[in-house]
Short mmCIF file of C-alpha atoms in Angstrom, two decimals:
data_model
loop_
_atom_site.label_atom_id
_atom_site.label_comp_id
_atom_site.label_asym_id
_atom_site.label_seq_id
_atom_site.Cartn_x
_atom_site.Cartn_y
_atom_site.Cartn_z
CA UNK A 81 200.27 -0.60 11.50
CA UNK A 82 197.77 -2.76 9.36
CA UNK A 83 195.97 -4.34 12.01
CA UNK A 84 195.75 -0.52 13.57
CA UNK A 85 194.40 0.57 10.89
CA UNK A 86 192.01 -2.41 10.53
CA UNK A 87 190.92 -2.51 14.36
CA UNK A 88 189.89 1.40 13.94
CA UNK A 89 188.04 1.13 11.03
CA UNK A 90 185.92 -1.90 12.61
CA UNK A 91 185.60 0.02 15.77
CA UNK A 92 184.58 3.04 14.03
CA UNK A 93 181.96 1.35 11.83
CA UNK A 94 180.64 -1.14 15.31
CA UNK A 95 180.22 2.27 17.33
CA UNK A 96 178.09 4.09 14.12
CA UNK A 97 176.25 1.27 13.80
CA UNK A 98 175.89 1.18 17.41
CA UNK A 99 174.92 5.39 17.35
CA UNK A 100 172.22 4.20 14.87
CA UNK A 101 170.72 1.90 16.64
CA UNK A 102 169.89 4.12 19.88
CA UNK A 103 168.04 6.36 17.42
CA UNK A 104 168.50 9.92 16.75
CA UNK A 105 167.77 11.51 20.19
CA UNK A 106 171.29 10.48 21.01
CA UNK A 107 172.90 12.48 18.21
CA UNK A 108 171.13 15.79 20.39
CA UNK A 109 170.78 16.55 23.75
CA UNK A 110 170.97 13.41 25.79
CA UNK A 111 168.88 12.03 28.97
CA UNK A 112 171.20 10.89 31.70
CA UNK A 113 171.29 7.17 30.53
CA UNK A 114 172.02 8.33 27.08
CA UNK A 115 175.07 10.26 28.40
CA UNK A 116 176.08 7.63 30.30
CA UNK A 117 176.02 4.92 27.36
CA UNK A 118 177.93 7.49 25.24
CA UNK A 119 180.71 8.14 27.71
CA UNK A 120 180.94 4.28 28.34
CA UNK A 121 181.19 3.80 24.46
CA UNK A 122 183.51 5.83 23.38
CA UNK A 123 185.60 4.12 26.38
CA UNK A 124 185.29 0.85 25.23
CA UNK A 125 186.33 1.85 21.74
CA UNK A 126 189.36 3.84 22.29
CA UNK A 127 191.10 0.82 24.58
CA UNK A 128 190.33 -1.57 21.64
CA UNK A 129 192.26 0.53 18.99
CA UNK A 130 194.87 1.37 21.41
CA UNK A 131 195.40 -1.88 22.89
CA UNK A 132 196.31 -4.29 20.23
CA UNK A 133 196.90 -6.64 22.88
CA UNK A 134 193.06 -6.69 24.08
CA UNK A 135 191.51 -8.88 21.35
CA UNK A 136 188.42 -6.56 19.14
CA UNK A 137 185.38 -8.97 20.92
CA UNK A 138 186.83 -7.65 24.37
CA UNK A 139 185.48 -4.12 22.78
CA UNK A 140 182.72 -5.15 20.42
CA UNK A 141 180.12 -7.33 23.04
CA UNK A 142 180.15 -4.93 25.99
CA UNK A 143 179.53 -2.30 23.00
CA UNK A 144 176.54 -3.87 21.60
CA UNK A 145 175.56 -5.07 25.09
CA UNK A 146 175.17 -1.17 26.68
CA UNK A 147 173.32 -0.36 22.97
CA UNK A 148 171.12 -3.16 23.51
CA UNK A 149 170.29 -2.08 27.86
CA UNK A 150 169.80 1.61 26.12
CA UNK A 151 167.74 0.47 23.59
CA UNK A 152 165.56 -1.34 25.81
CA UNK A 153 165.64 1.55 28.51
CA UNK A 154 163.92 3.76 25.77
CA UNK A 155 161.45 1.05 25.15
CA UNK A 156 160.63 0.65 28.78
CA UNK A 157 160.51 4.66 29.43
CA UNK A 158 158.47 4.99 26.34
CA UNK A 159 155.87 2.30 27.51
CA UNK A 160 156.21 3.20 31.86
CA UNK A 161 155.81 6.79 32.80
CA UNK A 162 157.68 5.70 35.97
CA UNK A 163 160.35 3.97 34.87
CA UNK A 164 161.15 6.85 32.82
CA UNK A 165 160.85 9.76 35.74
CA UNK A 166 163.29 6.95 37.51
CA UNK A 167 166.06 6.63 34.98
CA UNK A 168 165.62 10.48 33.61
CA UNK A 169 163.77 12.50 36.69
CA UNK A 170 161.31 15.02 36.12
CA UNK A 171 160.74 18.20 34.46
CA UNK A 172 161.38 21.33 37.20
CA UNK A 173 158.82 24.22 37.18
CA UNK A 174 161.26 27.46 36.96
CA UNK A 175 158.60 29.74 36.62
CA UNK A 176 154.89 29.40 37.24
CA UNK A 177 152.10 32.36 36.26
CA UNK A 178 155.49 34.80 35.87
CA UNK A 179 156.19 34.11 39.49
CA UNK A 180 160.21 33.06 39.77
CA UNK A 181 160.34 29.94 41.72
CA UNK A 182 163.62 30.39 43.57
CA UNK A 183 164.21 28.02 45.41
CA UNK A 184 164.05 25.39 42.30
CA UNK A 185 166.86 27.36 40.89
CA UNK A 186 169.09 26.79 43.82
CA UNK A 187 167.88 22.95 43.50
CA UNK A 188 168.92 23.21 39.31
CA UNK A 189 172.06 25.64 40.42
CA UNK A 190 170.32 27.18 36.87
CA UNK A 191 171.39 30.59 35.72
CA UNK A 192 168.22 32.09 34.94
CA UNK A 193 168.90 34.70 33.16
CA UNK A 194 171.43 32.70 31.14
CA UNK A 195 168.99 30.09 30.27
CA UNK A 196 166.62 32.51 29.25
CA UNK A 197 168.50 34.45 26.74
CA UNK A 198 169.44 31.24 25.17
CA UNK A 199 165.42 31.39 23.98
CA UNK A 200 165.87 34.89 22.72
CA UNK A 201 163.87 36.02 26.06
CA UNK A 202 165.59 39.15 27.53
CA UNK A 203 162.85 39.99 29.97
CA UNK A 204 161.68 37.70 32.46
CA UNK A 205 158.49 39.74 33.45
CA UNK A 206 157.67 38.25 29.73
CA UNK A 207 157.29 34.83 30.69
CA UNK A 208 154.53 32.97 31.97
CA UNK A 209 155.80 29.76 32.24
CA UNK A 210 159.01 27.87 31.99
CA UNK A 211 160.04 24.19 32.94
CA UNK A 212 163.54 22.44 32.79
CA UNK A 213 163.62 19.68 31.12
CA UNK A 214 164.99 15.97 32.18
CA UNK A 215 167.58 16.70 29.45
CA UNK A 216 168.44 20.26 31.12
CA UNK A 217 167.12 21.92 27.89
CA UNK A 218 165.00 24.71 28.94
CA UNK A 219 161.13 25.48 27.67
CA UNK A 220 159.80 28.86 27.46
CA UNK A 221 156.09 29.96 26.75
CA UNK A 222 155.83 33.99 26.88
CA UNK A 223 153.17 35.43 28.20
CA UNK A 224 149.80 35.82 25.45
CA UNK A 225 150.41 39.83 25.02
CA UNK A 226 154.22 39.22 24.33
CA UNK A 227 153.49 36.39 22.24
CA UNK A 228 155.17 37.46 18.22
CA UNK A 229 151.95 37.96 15.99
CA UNK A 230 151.17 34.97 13.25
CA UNK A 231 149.90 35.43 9.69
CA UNK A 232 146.48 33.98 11.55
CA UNK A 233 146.02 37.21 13.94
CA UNK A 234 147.16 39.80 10.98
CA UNK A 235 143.90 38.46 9.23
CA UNK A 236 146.84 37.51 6.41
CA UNK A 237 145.69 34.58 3.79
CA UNK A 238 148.20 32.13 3.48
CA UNK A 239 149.11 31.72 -0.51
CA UNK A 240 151.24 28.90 0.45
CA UNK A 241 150.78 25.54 2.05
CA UNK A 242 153.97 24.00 1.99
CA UNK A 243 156.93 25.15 3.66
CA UNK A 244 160.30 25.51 1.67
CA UNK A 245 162.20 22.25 1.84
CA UNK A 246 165.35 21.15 -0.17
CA UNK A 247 165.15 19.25 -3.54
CA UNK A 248 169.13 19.17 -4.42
CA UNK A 249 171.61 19.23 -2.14
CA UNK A 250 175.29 19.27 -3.33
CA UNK A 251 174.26 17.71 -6.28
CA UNK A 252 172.02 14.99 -4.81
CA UNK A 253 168.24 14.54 -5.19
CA UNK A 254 166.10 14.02 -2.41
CA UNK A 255 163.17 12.54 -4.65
CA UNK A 256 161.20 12.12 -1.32
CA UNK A 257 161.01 16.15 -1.03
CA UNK A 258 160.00 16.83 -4.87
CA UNK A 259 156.95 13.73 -4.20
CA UNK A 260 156.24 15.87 -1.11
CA UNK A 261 155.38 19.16 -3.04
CA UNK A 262 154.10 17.32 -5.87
CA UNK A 263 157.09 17.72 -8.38
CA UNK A 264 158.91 15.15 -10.38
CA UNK A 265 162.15 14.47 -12.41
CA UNK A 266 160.71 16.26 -15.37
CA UNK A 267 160.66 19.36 -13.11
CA UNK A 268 163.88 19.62 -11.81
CA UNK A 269 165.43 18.50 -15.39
CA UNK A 270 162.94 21.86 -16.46
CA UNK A 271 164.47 23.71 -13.60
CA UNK A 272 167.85 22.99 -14.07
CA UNK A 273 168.13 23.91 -17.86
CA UNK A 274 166.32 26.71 -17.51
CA UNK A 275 169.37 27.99 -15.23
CA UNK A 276 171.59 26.50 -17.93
CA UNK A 277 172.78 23.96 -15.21
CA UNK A 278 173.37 20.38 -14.63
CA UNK A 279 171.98 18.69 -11.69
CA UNK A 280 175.71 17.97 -10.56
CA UNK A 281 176.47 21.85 -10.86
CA UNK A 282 173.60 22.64 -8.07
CA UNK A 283 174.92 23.63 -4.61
CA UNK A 284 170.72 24.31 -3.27
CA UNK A 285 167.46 23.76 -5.05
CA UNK A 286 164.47 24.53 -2.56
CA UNK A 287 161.01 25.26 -3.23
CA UNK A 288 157.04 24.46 -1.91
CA UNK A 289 154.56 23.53 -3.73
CA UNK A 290 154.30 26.69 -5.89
CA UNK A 291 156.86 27.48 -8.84
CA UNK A 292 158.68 29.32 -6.32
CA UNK A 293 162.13 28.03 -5.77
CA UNK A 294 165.54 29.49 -4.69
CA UNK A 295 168.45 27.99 -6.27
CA UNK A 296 172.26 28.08 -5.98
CA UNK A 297 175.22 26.92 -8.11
CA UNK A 298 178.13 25.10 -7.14
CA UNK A 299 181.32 27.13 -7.22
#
């Protein structure tokens, strides 16, 4: 039971360290080869913990070994336009000028209409242009008149130039996001006692670069 326990752990930590090392596009939605290296992965490291027979190496060097060919397959499709249309193919027109290219969909076997309400698009008369992508993620861009209206065409001025980013979460400072809007330790200290609060006590603290913040105690 020990050496169970022992082999999982070390398996576990390997294949995170492993995760980490192919960067985050593999935590989202993955090429082909990222799929691939996943699927092969996770292989690898349940026959390790369940065979206590198969020594940990047996696991741990193939492991590191498809990390390292995916690692250098990004570097090579980051650096060779072909290389990467070869491992990942290329993105599919769907529709072109708000004409429905058909017989791409039958290619795709994509569910237009499916696809399209996944983007919050209802209408497809309100597209103008829409690709699939090598990761089967879909991109929309509507057409100008259906376009939603920005603070920019209202004429609006813009009081604000930072967006609203967290400061505390669950207790924990992110001191990168106060240096970001130009705050310090001396302001959140400020912050926090004026809500009679310790730092641990804070659930969410978010703000900009204004006094403006939104905050929300621990329960």
């Amino acid at each position: 039971m020990k050496l169970l326990i022992f082999r999982t752990i070390l398996i576990y930590l390997c294949v995170l360290f492993a995760m980490r090392l192919m960067g985050k596009r593999q935590l989202g939605e993955l090429q082909p080869e990222e799929l691939v290296s996943t699927i092969l992965i996770s292989n690898l490291a349940s026959i390790s913990i369940e065979s206590e027979e198969v020594p940990v190496t047996a696991s741990l060097i193939p492991l590191f070994l498809i990390a390292a060919l995916e690692l250098l397959g990004s570097i090579l499709s980051f650096r060779s336009q072909r290389f990467f249309n070869l491992m990942s193919g290329r993105p599919k027109t769907v529709i072109l000028n708000g004409e429905i290219d058909q017989n791409a969909l039958r290619t795709l076997r994509l569910t237009l209409m499916e696809a399209l309400r996944g983007k919050d698009v209802f209408d497809p008369r309100d597209v103008s242009y829409a690709v699939v992508e090598t990761n089967g993620s879909l991109s929309v861009a509507l057409r100008p008149e259906k376009e939603p209206a920005t603070l920019s065409d209202l004429g609006a001025r813009v009081q604000r130039a930072q967006a609203t980013i967290p400061f505390v979460l669950d207790g924990q400072v992110l001191a990168e996001n106060l240096t970001i809007c130009g705050k310090d330790a001396a302001w959140l200290e400020r912050t926090a006692q004026a809500n009679s609060l310790l730092l641990e006590e804070i659930l969410i603290l978010a703000g900009n670069d204004t006094e403006d913040y939104f905050l929300l105690k621990k329960e």
